Amino acid sequence: MSNCWRLDDGHQTLVLAATDDLLPQVIYWGQALLGSEDCDDLAAAHKQDFTGGMLDGNPDLSLCPEASQSFPGQPGLRCRDAQGAVLHPKFRFVSAEKGWQALALTYSDPKLGLTYQAHFALTPDTGLISTWATVTATNPILLHWLAAPVFPAPHYSTEMLSLSGSWIGEFQVNSVPWTAGMHMRESRTGRSGHEHFPGLIIPECGTSNTAGKAYGFHYGWSGGHRMIAEELPDGRRQVQFGNATDSELTAGLHFETAKLYAVFSDHGLNGCAVAFQRYLRDHIVTFPQSAQPRPVHYNCWEAIYFDHDIPVLQDIASQAKALGAERFVLDDGWFGQRDDDTSSLGDWQIDPRKYPDGLGPIVDHVIALEMQFGLWFEPEMVNPDSALYRAHPDWALGPKDQLLGRQQMVLNMALPQVGDYLFDSIGALLHDYDISYIKWDHNRNLPISDAAQTRSSYALLARLRAAFPHVEIETCASGGGRIDFGILQHTQRVWLSDSNDALERSRIQHGAALFLPSAVTGSHVGPRLCHTSGRTFDMQYRAWVAAQRHMGFEMDPRELTEIEALALKDITQWYKDNRAWMANGDILRLDSADPSVLAEMQLARDGSRFVVFSNQLDSSAQINSRPLRLTQLDPNAIFAVHLLNRDKVHPLSRGNLLLKSQELQASGAWLMAQGLNLPYAVPSSIWVIEGRKLSL
Ligand code: GLA
């Protein structure tokens, strides 16, 4: 019996080794090792010393650390029998199945009737490892916690990048120092949540966006998760991800984690970002019309809120079309008696007061404009003030006296009649009208964390997609409250944030790019006076921020001056001219030597062209902004670089900078080492720099 396994993709090696027939541990993960390396020698070399005040050995930091092995940290599995007695499994080897870049390991505890499986799959084109665990029992067990296969974290690291956030403030990247004990994040709200995006990046010392080693993790589950990054007393470090604790509410015979996606990078944080972006876009999301470019959206929410009036909406749609929109999304307020957010969720029937002839007049108008039509739903929710709740109060999840959220409750999705009702009512509309897009919202937390709810929501999404395969779905939860690779198996776009404040949005987008590609990341041009921040930005700034992702508009087009409309039209046209390669390219976060500049580069998949967005958030501390270094270019190629919006150079810029008047030609090596000198920029303005590789 071999008790050593390795997975390789040319870029990285993962080595697992077991002591006898115990659960194996990751003894190496990183830069590719020689094929001839002897695993048994590596396992022997991996052993660490022990000394006073310790056990007579170091319990393995296995794929599922076991309390029964006297593991000194958090165990990977915590469960009880149906009577409530705590179980301490001792798993022993049963079998290993090694496929082409895949591995499945089975271990069991015959006495307790438990079987544990760990699965690994490598995806060489992205370098991403997906891994998950299952536990099967012969008698029902109560599951408290099951971790996806556990990874060690590097010792050559002093910090971890943990993601937090809030409504209108998603994807904040925080550096948390490694210290004795654990950094624990748990989303107990029944959503992946604004607060605790299920991701973690561990940079080694000295790693930046563009250089150095980093280890990235993302847990693809929308129902709330737990993350543990723990330093043990002996100095070893472990990373665990799994569903939120106690979210399995009943005893069962089989449990499985969602997929944990893990990536090793030797190209800085961008190496992790690119792997996640590509894997999500190329292996998880399925676009109904994959060959078609991402259509420019118009969403009417911030223009009209609940005030639906057909002639006004028709006028808005026509004006949006003239600006370049290709898809019109009718947001909240078209159903039940929904004049504000206090009522009608659950009543997915068209409001005859607002739409006496149904949705036909607005849908037909939009289709006649050659735009696609999309409709907002919040399927998992019910207002106590609704016909649905009055007819079926027992369909709501949780106690009757629970605290409401946005005046609403959550439907118990695990009830088959709830799934059928939602499938039938949403399906009827998709059947009756030419609707090719759904914005699927989820605006409140669950009363309790319940994994069955998430499984049932996924099942409803899958059922609708099977019946209406041409319909694309956007995941929204008060903005970015439900964004993860689990929901993105069923959806194609994220509403990243309810903040259309261009400055805030660019920060949120920058954080999200660690995981999300531009093709799925919605970004809209909001009203001139931002509704969430009360700030005003000019049209160029707002439009360039939106054009960096899947672009859309959300302001009332009737508020635009002629100059604003022209600027928006131009930038939208630029987006359309470039979206095909950008949607398949990589977003690379640049290391800006100037903290007042937030910069990113989007690089075509074949490296032949790029665009840089240099966002002057604030005034620089010194007179000139610092040169901006590019990244991941062919160092030996010459690039032609030009400043696309050089007509926006401010009168305070008086120098003869090359980029102000002409194209610059320089090698990739120069652009990456010296960087670009950009003209003086006023706060809240963006330089857009395009580059093309010249044939040699
Ligand atoms: C949530 C969404 C918004 C909008 C409203 C409608 O807040 O994030 O974009 O759809 O619901 O009520």
XYZ file of C-alpha atoms and ligand atoms in Angstrom:
708
model
C 0.000 0.000 0.000
C 1.364 3.389 -0.959
C 0.601 6.105 1.548
C 1.909 8.943 -0.541
C 0.095 10.715 -3.383
C 1.079 13.653 -5.525
C -0.717 15.837 -8.039
C 1.197 17.924 -10.578
C 0.261 20.322 -13.343
C 3.705 21.536 -14.368
C 3.251 24.745 -12.390
C 2.649 23.301 -8.948
C 2.938 20.097 -6.944
C 0.696 18.919 -4.133
C 2.012 16.023 -2.040
C -0.070 14.101 0.487
C 1.509 11.575 2.801
C 0.075 9.424 5.558
C 1.591 7.875 8.651
C 0.706 4.192 8.275
C -3.021 3.921 7.570
C -3.977 7.217 9.210
C -5.487 10.131 7.305
C -2.848 11.822 5.132
C -1.639 15.386 5.427
C -0.471 17.870 2.831
C 3.294 17.725 3.278
C 4.030 19.988 0.328
C 2.120 22.465 -1.804
C 3.827 24.991 -4.021
C 6.292 25.376 -6.882
C 6.527 22.227 -9.038
C 8.943 19.588 -7.696
C 11.094 17.238 -9.740
C 9.173 14.249 -11.010
C 11.869 12.000 -9.594
C 11.492 13.314 -6.049
C 10.892 10.419 -3.648
C 7.707 10.971 -1.673
C 8.790 8.766 1.229
C 11.956 10.826 1.603
C 9.858 14.011 1.544
C 7.531 12.592 4.188
C 10.508 11.761 6.387
C 12.041 15.209 5.831
C 8.721 16.865 6.688
C 8.726 15.521 10.257
C 9.260 18.124 12.954
C 10.870 17.935 16.335
C 9.026 17.900 19.662
C 10.209 18.903 23.046
C 9.083 19.517 26.634
C 5.476 20.182 27.539
C 4.304 18.288 24.454
C 3.041 14.898 23.483
C 5.614 12.336 22.374
C 5.117 13.303 18.746
C 3.282 15.827 16.593
C -0.220 14.675 15.672
C -0.590 15.017 11.914
C -2.233 18.122 10.516
C -4.286 15.785 8.355
C -6.974 16.458 5.748
C -9.433 16.145 8.621
C -7.528 16.690 11.866
C -8.850 14.287 14.493
C -9.374 14.863 18.188
C -8.814 11.097 18.567
C -5.198 11.678 17.465
C -4.782 14.324 20.202
C -4.640 17.030 17.549
C -4.036 20.259 19.496
C -6.134 22.538 17.256
C -9.580 22.648 15.713
C -10.698 19.222 14.435
C -11.982 18.831 10.880
C -15.135 16.920 11.858
C -17.405 17.375 14.850
C -20.487 15.197 15.120
C -22.712 13.288 17.500
C -24.846 10.205 17.256
C -28.624 10.673 17.065
C -28.819 10.429 20.874
C -26.401 13.295 21.278
C -23.238 11.421 22.313
C -20.060 13.041 20.958
C -18.252 10.878 18.393
C -14.473 10.842 18.039
C -13.802 9.025 14.781
C -10.507 7.258 14.133
C -10.372 6.988 10.376
C -8.274 4.285 8.742
C -7.336 3.810 5.095
C -9.793 1.984 2.837
C -8.947 2.926 -0.751
C -7.408 5.476 -3.068
C -8.456 6.247 -6.613
C -5.957 8.227 -8.575
C -7.131 9.523 -11.922
C -5.630 11.994 -14.342
C -5.029 14.970 -12.079
C -7.697 13.778 -9.671
C -7.597 11.870 -6.440
C -10.277 10.363 -4.213
C -9.300 8.927 -0.834
C -11.622 6.836 1.318
C -11.150 6.225 5.022
C -13.481 4.622 7.524
C -14.112 4.054 11.187
C -15.893 0.670 11.192
C -16.688 0.854 14.906
C -18.663 4.080 14.523
C -19.919 3.165 11.065
C -18.458 6.343 9.530
C -16.761 6.810 6.171
C -14.778 9.900 5.215
C -13.854 10.805 1.657
C -11.583 13.552 0.375
C -11.612 14.549 -3.290
C -9.058 16.602 -5.207
C -9.131 17.747 -8.819
C -6.544 19.861 -10.564
C -7.424 22.093 -13.511
C -4.140 22.660 -15.378
C -5.341 25.544 -17.558
C -6.017 27.643 -14.464
C -3.809 26.005 -11.826
C -6.808 25.754 -9.532
C -7.345 22.809 -7.170
C -10.914 21.980 -6.247
C -11.403 19.814 -3.226
C -14.302 18.648 -1.079
C -15.078 16.127 1.644
C -17.968 13.810 2.451
C -18.999 11.860 5.519
C -21.319 8.875 5.314
C -22.781 7.103 8.336
C -24.518 3.758 8.759
C -26.715 5.252 11.513
C -27.957 8.861 11.486
C -25.552 11.403 12.940
C -25.902 15.046 13.889
C -23.292 17.129 12.133
C -21.841 20.148 13.885
C -18.890 20.827 11.574
C -17.233 19.246 8.554
C -14.242 20.948 6.952
C -13.352 20.591 3.315
C -9.901 18.946 3.091
C -7.589 20.954 5.292
C -4.518 22.763 3.982
C -1.470 23.865 5.912
C -0.602 27.559 5.599
C 2.943 28.747 4.899
C 5.318 29.654 7.711
C 6.947 32.357 5.542
C 4.023 34.658 6.044
C 3.207 37.238 8.665
C -0.274 38.195 7.503
C -3.358 36.896 5.821
C -5.762 38.838 3.626
C -9.248 38.316 4.935
C -12.301 39.848 3.267
C -14.974 41.785 5.042
C -17.647 44.195 3.947
C -21.037 45.696 4.426
C -23.988 46.866 2.381
C -22.579 49.409 -0.146
C -19.084 48.486 1.092
C -18.335 44.991 -0.179
C -14.940 43.305 -0.732
C -12.773 45.160 1.751
C -9.411 43.430 1.913
C -7.977 43.411 5.443
C -4.569 42.340 6.493
C -4.769 40.208 9.661
C -1.514 39.211 11.385
C -0.735 35.581 12.088
C -0.589 35.075 15.792
C -1.074 32.239 18.259
C -4.658 30.982 18.110
C -7.138 31.439 15.352
C -8.692 33.965 13.058
C -12.224 32.667 12.633
C -14.832 34.048 10.255
C -18.339 32.653 10.215
C -21.314 33.771 8.191
C -24.372 32.646 10.138
C -26.855 34.670 8.109
C -27.739 31.965 5.587
C -25.912 33.875 2.841
C -22.301 34.039 1.869
C -22.884 37.604 3.003
C -21.533 41.109 2.605
C -19.728 40.694 5.894
C -17.567 37.625 5.360
C -16.855 36.875 1.716
C -15.749 33.206 1.761
C -12.192 33.799 0.659
C -8.708 34.065 2.103
C -5.360 34.880 0.557
C -2.131 34.169 2.367
C 0.793 36.086 0.877
C 4.321 35.109 1.764
C 6.523 37.876 3.168
C 7.231 40.572 0.586
C 4.462 39.553 -1.823
C 2.690 42.334 -3.709
C -0.072 42.369 -6.309
C 2.416 41.565 -9.042
C 5.239 39.538 -7.483
C 5.902 36.926 -4.836
C 4.180 33.800 -3.610
C 0.631 33.601 -2.345
C -1.921 30.919 -1.491
C -5.568 31.659 -2.212
C -8.766 29.957 -1.025
C -12.421 30.357 -1.891
C -15.329 28.298 -0.550
C -18.140 27.988 -3.100
C -21.239 27.970 -0.911
C -24.038 30.523 -0.601
C -25.590 29.348 2.663
C -23.074 30.743 5.133
C -19.664 29.292 5.852
C -16.987 29.118 8.477
C -13.308 29.791 7.942
C -10.572 29.013 10.415
C -6.968 30.108 10.003
C -5.219 28.740 13.048
C -1.677 28.770 14.318
C -1.025 25.766 16.540
C 1.168 25.900 19.663
C 3.940 24.108 17.719
C 3.851 26.841 15.033
C 2.089 24.894 12.289
C -0.801 26.649 10.638
C -4.014 25.268 9.214
C -6.795 26.606 6.984
C -10.279 25.128 7.233
C -13.415 26.054 5.292
C -16.849 24.447 5.561
C -20.554 25.204 5.849
C -21.542 27.291 8.875
C -21.561 25.210 12.045
C -24.880 23.589 13.001
C -26.465 24.509 9.705
C -27.507 20.859 9.213
C -30.652 20.900 11.316
C -31.515 17.219 11.253
C -29.630 13.967 11.764
C -28.590 12.346 8.502
C -26.604 9.607 6.809
C -24.617 11.656 4.328
C -23.050 15.093 4.433
C -20.757 16.882 2.071
C -18.920 20.134 2.001
C -19.137 22.528 -0.880
C -16.063 22.849 -3.049
C -13.036 24.582 -1.674
C -10.989 26.187 -4.450
C -7.304 26.560 -3.695
C -4.586 28.201 -5.730
C -0.845 28.607 -5.396
C 0.676 31.647 -7.086
C 4.230 32.686 -7.764
C 2.980 35.825 -9.540
C 1.843 37.730 -6.492
C -1.796 38.202 -5.566
C -2.549 38.502 -9.271
C -1.581 34.853 -9.768
C -4.400 33.892 -7.376
C -6.771 36.447 -8.930
C -6.179 35.238 -12.470
C -6.698 31.585 -11.513
C -9.979 32.382 -9.745
C -11.164 34.705 -12.531
C -10.417 32.179 -15.281
C -11.757 29.173 -13.413
C -15.017 30.928 -12.583
C -15.533 32.195 -16.120
C -14.340 29.136 -18.028
C -15.347 26.248 -15.756
C -18.216 27.346 -13.517
C -20.429 29.929 -15.172
C -22.436 28.791 -18.170
C -23.613 31.649 -20.340
C -26.770 30.870 -22.344
C -25.375 32.785 -25.312
C -21.688 32.279 -24.729
C -20.747 33.459 -28.199
C -22.517 36.796 -27.744
C -20.813 39.757 -26.112
C -21.996 40.852 -22.686
C -24.892 43.224 -23.453
C -24.899 46.723 -21.988
C -27.582 46.882 -19.286
C -30.122 49.440 -18.383
C -31.673 48.892 -14.931
C -34.475 51.256 -13.897
C -34.193 50.900 -10.089
C -32.507 54.186 -9.197
C -34.485 56.049 -11.881
C -38.026 55.228 -10.789
C -37.927 52.943 -7.729
C -41.537 51.732 -7.193
C -43.119 54.391 -9.372
C -43.956 52.386 -12.492
C -45.633 54.244 -15.319
C -45.693 52.625 -18.746
C -45.155 55.724 -20.960
C -42.315 56.891 -18.686
C -40.683 53.459 -18.780
C -41.051 53.316 -22.541
C -39.414 56.721 -22.851
C -36.598 55.686 -20.515
C -36.059 52.481 -22.511
C -35.867 54.434 -25.780
C -33.383 56.892 -24.322
C -31.307 54.086 -22.803
C -31.228 52.408 -26.188
C -30.016 55.641 -27.811
C -27.190 55.762 -25.267
C -26.133 52.226 -26.156
C -28.074 49.917 -23.808
C -28.876 46.448 -25.124
C -30.801 44.924 -22.219
C -33.542 46.590 -20.190
C -34.195 45.274 -16.676
C -37.483 46.105 -14.978
C -36.640 46.139 -11.280
C -38.781 45.854 -8.145
C -42.377 47.140 -8.117
C -44.225 45.437 -11.020
C -46.108 42.762 -9.032
C -48.730 42.392 -6.273
C -49.467 45.802 -4.812
C -45.843 46.733 -4.394
C -45.751 50.522 -3.964
C -42.945 50.375 -1.420
C -40.947 47.668 0.289
C -43.562 46.827 2.922
C -45.699 44.422 0.939
C -46.316 41.876 -1.831
C -43.145 39.771 -1.950
C -44.433 36.328 -2.857
C -47.265 37.646 -5.048
C -45.539 37.136 -8.390
C -48.539 38.270 -10.379
C -48.436 41.462 -12.436
C -49.974 44.482 -10.697
C -53.058 45.345 -12.827
C -53.125 48.909 -11.445
C -49.713 49.642 -12.996
C -49.942 47.217 -15.912
C -53.651 46.885 -16.855
C -52.686 45.029 -20.038
C -49.938 42.984 -18.431
C -46.257 43.526 -19.148
C -46.867 43.401 -22.902
C -46.681 47.182 -23.510
C -43.259 47.509 -21.897
C -41.837 44.147 -23.024
C -42.970 44.713 -26.614
C -41.566 48.226 -26.612
C -38.180 46.983 -25.386
C -38.103 44.099 -27.865
C -39.094 46.467 -30.702
C -36.044 48.539 -29.736
C -34.006 45.357 -30.238
C -33.095 45.160 -26.590
C -33.448 42.137 -24.340
C -35.943 42.276 -21.490
C -35.120 41.330 -17.905
C -37.305 41.135 -14.812
C -36.585 41.403 -11.067
C -37.696 38.721 -8.609
C -36.963 37.998 -4.999
C -38.216 34.418 -5.000
C -37.138 33.195 -1.584
C -38.976 35.977 0.256
C -42.464 36.795 1.486
C -43.927 39.899 3.110
C -46.377 39.185 5.929
C -48.499 41.731 4.044
C -49.040 39.579 0.967
C -51.708 37.298 -0.427
C -49.197 34.435 -0.336
C -48.499 34.804 3.373
C -52.178 35.181 4.186
C -52.889 31.938 2.315
C -49.821 30.010 3.574
C -48.398 31.445 6.794
C -46.820 28.025 7.393
C -44.575 28.457 4.341
C -42.413 31.016 6.127
C -39.175 29.866 7.702
C -38.553 30.379 11.410
C -40.682 31.547 14.305
C -43.716 33.772 13.794
C -42.356 36.400 16.176
C -38.972 36.697 14.459
C -37.417 40.059 13.722
C -38.337 40.986 10.166
C -35.730 42.185 7.694
C -36.840 44.893 5.244
C -40.362 44.010 6.447
C -40.031 40.525 5.038
C -39.647 36.861 5.966
C -37.977 33.997 4.173
C -39.911 31.164 2.556
C -39.010 27.650 3.607
C -37.529 26.558 0.307
C -37.200 22.956 1.435
C -41.005 22.555 1.326
C -41.780 21.010 -2.076
C -44.971 23.098 -2.407
C -42.895 26.293 -2.067
C -40.515 25.218 -4.835
C -43.465 24.264 -7.041
C -45.270 27.540 -6.422
C -42.189 29.580 -7.289
C -41.352 27.469 -10.318
C -44.915 27.793 -11.605
C -45.311 31.520 -10.995
C -41.888 32.536 -12.324
C -42.212 29.987 -15.136
C -45.608 31.388 -16.195
C -44.083 34.836 -16.737
C -41.062 33.445 -18.564
C -43.457 31.507 -20.729
C -45.872 34.361 -21.444
C -43.325 37.071 -22.214
C -40.086 37.360 -24.086
C -37.991 37.541 -20.917
C -34.377 36.483 -21.263
C -32.978 37.771 -17.986
C -33.792 37.573 -14.283
C -32.354 39.700 -11.533
C -32.665 37.315 -8.564
C -32.553 39.169 -5.267
C -32.273 38.009 -1.640
C -32.605 41.000 0.634
C -32.607 39.593 4.122
C -30.754 37.163 6.318
C -32.235 33.809 7.221
C -33.773 33.625 10.716
C -31.418 30.712 11.359
C -28.553 29.194 9.424
C -30.016 26.260 7.440
C -28.092 24.399 4.739
C -31.278 22.759 3.384
C -32.487 26.203 2.361
C -29.479 26.769 0.141
C -29.686 23.313 -1.424
C -33.358 23.962 -2.225
C -32.640 27.406 -3.705
C -29.972 25.859 -5.921
C -32.485 23.173 -6.954
C -35.074 25.798 -7.935
C -32.488 27.718 -9.937
C -31.426 24.509 -11.681
C -35.045 23.589 -12.422
C -35.792 26.986 -13.938
C -32.613 26.932 -15.974
C -33.403 23.491 -17.320
C -36.885 24.659 -18.356
C -35.743 28.053 -19.697
C -32.149 27.557 -20.814
C -32.065 30.843 -22.719
C -32.610 32.888 -19.555
C -29.603 34.466 -17.882
C -29.723 35.129 -14.131
C -28.062 37.779 -11.985
C -27.368 37.107 -8.310
C -28.123 40.031 -6.042
C -28.620 40.271 -2.284
C -28.879 43.958 -1.380
C -25.959 44.272 -3.761
C -23.156 41.788 -3.101
C -24.626 39.728 -0.254
C -24.659 36.432 -2.165
C -21.586 36.192 -4.328
C -19.656 32.935 -4.416
C -18.767 30.156 -6.855
C -21.739 28.088 -5.598
C -24.444 30.522 -6.701
C -22.449 31.250 -9.852
C -22.953 27.660 -10.929
C -26.547 28.736 -11.546
C -26.149 32.423 -12.416
C -24.091 34.522 -14.813
C -23.723 37.966 -13.289
C -23.283 39.475 -9.848
C -24.780 42.738 -8.697
C -21.587 43.598 -6.905
C -22.926 46.385 -4.735
C -25.819 48.775 -4.291
C -23.195 51.526 -4.295
C -23.146 53.317 -7.623
C -20.763 55.879 -6.124
C -18.012 55.605 -8.722
C -15.192 56.087 -6.262
C -16.508 53.526 -3.791
C -17.377 51.234 -6.629
C -13.856 51.275 -7.995
C -12.521 50.202 -4.579
C -15.121 47.428 -4.361
C -14.323 46.276 -7.897
C -10.615 46.279 -7.130
C -11.131 43.984 -4.118
C -13.562 41.738 -5.991
C -11.086 41.288 -8.869
C -9.119 38.999 -6.560
C -11.847 36.459 -7.322
C -14.194 37.710 -10.057
C -13.604 38.231 -13.783
C -14.988 41.243 -15.574
C -17.473 39.150 -17.598
C -19.661 38.466 -14.538
C -19.159 41.661 -12.549
C -22.002 44.124 -13.018
C -21.143 47.820 -12.841
C -23.578 50.639 -13.591
C -23.414 54.357 -14.259
C -25.512 55.761 -11.441
C -27.355 59.067 -11.071
C -25.342 62.293 -11.125
C -26.071 62.784 -7.429
C -25.220 59.402 -5.971
C -28.151 57.999 -3.975
C -26.072 56.154 -1.393
C -23.308 58.708 -0.760
C -24.804 62.057 -1.799
C -21.671 62.747 -3.871
C -21.435 63.972 -7.424
C -18.937 62.770 -10.001
C -18.674 63.770 -13.614
C -19.908 61.470 -16.358
C -16.448 60.468 -17.592
C -15.487 59.203 -14.163
C -18.736 57.319 -13.622
C -18.725 55.810 -17.084
C -15.082 54.697 -17.029
C -15.615 52.927 -13.715
C -18.602 51.048 -15.170
C -16.774 50.274 -18.431
C -14.151 48.323 -16.480
C -16.630 45.493 -15.835
C -19.943 44.279 -17.304
C -21.248 47.744 -18.073
C -24.700 49.136 -17.463
C -26.634 52.314 -16.641
C -28.938 52.894 -13.706
C -29.533 56.652 -13.732
C -32.615 58.244 -15.231
C -31.477 59.094 -18.766
C -33.838 62.060 -18.703
C -31.490 63.783 -16.223
C -28.532 63.810 -18.632
C -27.289 66.999 -20.233
C -26.338 66.780 -23.881
C -22.659 66.777 -22.944
C -23.149 63.974 -20.412
C -25.141 61.919 -22.908
C -22.407 62.327 -25.512
C -19.690 61.306 -23.067
C -21.680 58.263 -21.966
C -22.358 57.247 -25.555
C -18.669 57.487 -26.433
C -17.455 55.464 -23.473
C -20.201 52.882 -24.010
C -19.061 52.560 -27.594
C -15.496 52.073 -26.391
C -16.783 49.335 -24.071
C -18.557 47.641 -26.976
C -15.445 47.831 -29.143
C -13.313 46.235 -26.445
C -15.616 43.973 -24.450
C -14.905 40.812 -26.413
C -11.231 40.615 -25.509
C -11.720 42.166 -22.042
C -14.379 39.588 -21.128
C -11.848 36.845 -21.861
C -8.839 38.663 -20.468
C -7.367 38.953 -16.992
C -7.803 41.786 -14.526
C -4.409 42.520 -12.965
C -4.178 44.771 -9.932
C -1.189 47.063 -10.308
C 1.202 47.958 -7.515
C 0.737 51.686 -7.362
C 3.654 53.489 -5.731
C 1.222 56.321 -5.150
C -1.409 55.491 -2.510
C -3.791 58.045 -3.992
C -3.855 56.110 -7.270
C -5.786 52.857 -7.634
C -4.733 51.167 -10.829
C -5.537 48.031 -12.738
C -4.606 46.583 -16.077
C -6.709 44.310 -18.225
C -4.580 42.063 -20.370
C -5.800 40.084 -23.377
C -5.467 36.329 -23.016
C -2.758 36.215 -25.703
C -0.863 39.177 -24.221
C -1.251 41.171 -27.434
C -3.066 44.155 -25.990
C -3.983 45.772 -22.723
C -5.800 48.675 -21.171
C -4.760 50.383 -17.952
C -7.163 52.327 -15.753
C -5.308 54.686 -13.452
C -7.811 56.085 -10.996
C -6.736 59.232 -9.135
C -8.794 58.745 -5.977
C -7.404 61.741 -4.182
C -4.653 64.345 -4.535
C -1.178 62.835 -4.540
C 1.048 63.720 -1.607
C 3.767 64.985 -3.975
C 3.278 67.199 -7.032
C 3.462 64.504 -9.706
C 1.850 61.124 -9.395
C 4.475 58.390 -9.314
C 5.273 56.336 -12.418
C 2.921 53.404 -12.852
C 4.550 50.039 -13.455
C 2.709 47.572 -15.663
C 2.843 43.818 -15.265
C 2.841 40.432 -17.014
C 3.921 41.829 -20.384
C 6.307 40.072 -22.700
C 9.563 41.782 -21.608
C 11.125 41.360 -25.049
C 8.265 42.781 -27.077
C 7.768 46.414 -28.012
C 4.412 47.915 -27.132
C 2.722 50.956 -28.619
C 1.067 52.792 -25.766
C -1.287 55.751 -25.946
C -3.367 57.809 -23.589
C -6.893 57.298 -24.845
C -8.527 60.221 -23.053
C -5.727 62.737 -23.472
C -8.320 65.347 -24.429
C -9.088 65.404 -20.699
C -5.661 66.722 -19.706
C -6.223 69.443 -17.119
C -4.959 73.000 -17.807
C -2.773 72.647 -14.693
C -0.699 70.068 -16.573
C 1.965 72.200 -18.301
C 4.746 69.731 -19.159
C 5.562 68.168 -22.509
C 4.830 64.639 -21.454
C 5.117 62.248 -24.378
C 1.760 60.601 -23.731
C -0.003 63.977 -23.894
C 0.756 64.357 -27.560
C 1.763 61.056 -29.066
C 2.120 57.324 -28.816
C 4.914 55.903 -26.729
C 6.851 52.850 -27.885
C 8.683 50.868 -25.250
C 9.550 47.293 -24.380
C 7.550 45.254 -21.924
C 10.702 45.225 -19.770
C 10.775 49.039 -19.616
C 7.044 49.355 -18.974
C 7.267 46.861 -16.122
C 10.461 48.202 -14.546
C 10.314 51.970 -15.103
C 6.576 52.499 -15.518
C 4.483 55.163 -17.183
C 4.694 58.866 -16.438
C 1.141 60.169 -16.547
C -0.036 63.776 -16.736
C -1.204 65.632 -13.659
C -4.648 64.322 -12.678
C -7.326 65.965 -10.567
C -8.974 63.797 -7.891
C -11.815 61.555 -9.139
C -10.500 61.225 -12.654
C -9.260 58.213 -14.578
C -6.527 57.898 -17.161
C -7.246 55.223 -19.721
C -4.107 53.910 -21.392
C -4.222 51.437 -24.234
C -1.342 49.294 -25.390
C -0.677 46.944 -28.290
C 2.176 44.572 -28.906
C 3.980 45.505 -32.122
C 4.985 42.656 -34.361
C 8.736 42.344 -34.386
C -32.044 45.372 -3.542
C -31.128 45.409 -4.743
C -31.376 46.647 -5.553
C -32.832 46.689 -5.974
C -33.723 46.597 -4.745
C -35.187 46.473 -5.126
O -31.721 46.354 -2.644
O -29.785 45.333 -4.335
O -30.540 46.692 -6.680
O -33.111 45.639 -6.871
O -33.403 45.466 -3.956
O -35.998 46.431 -4.028
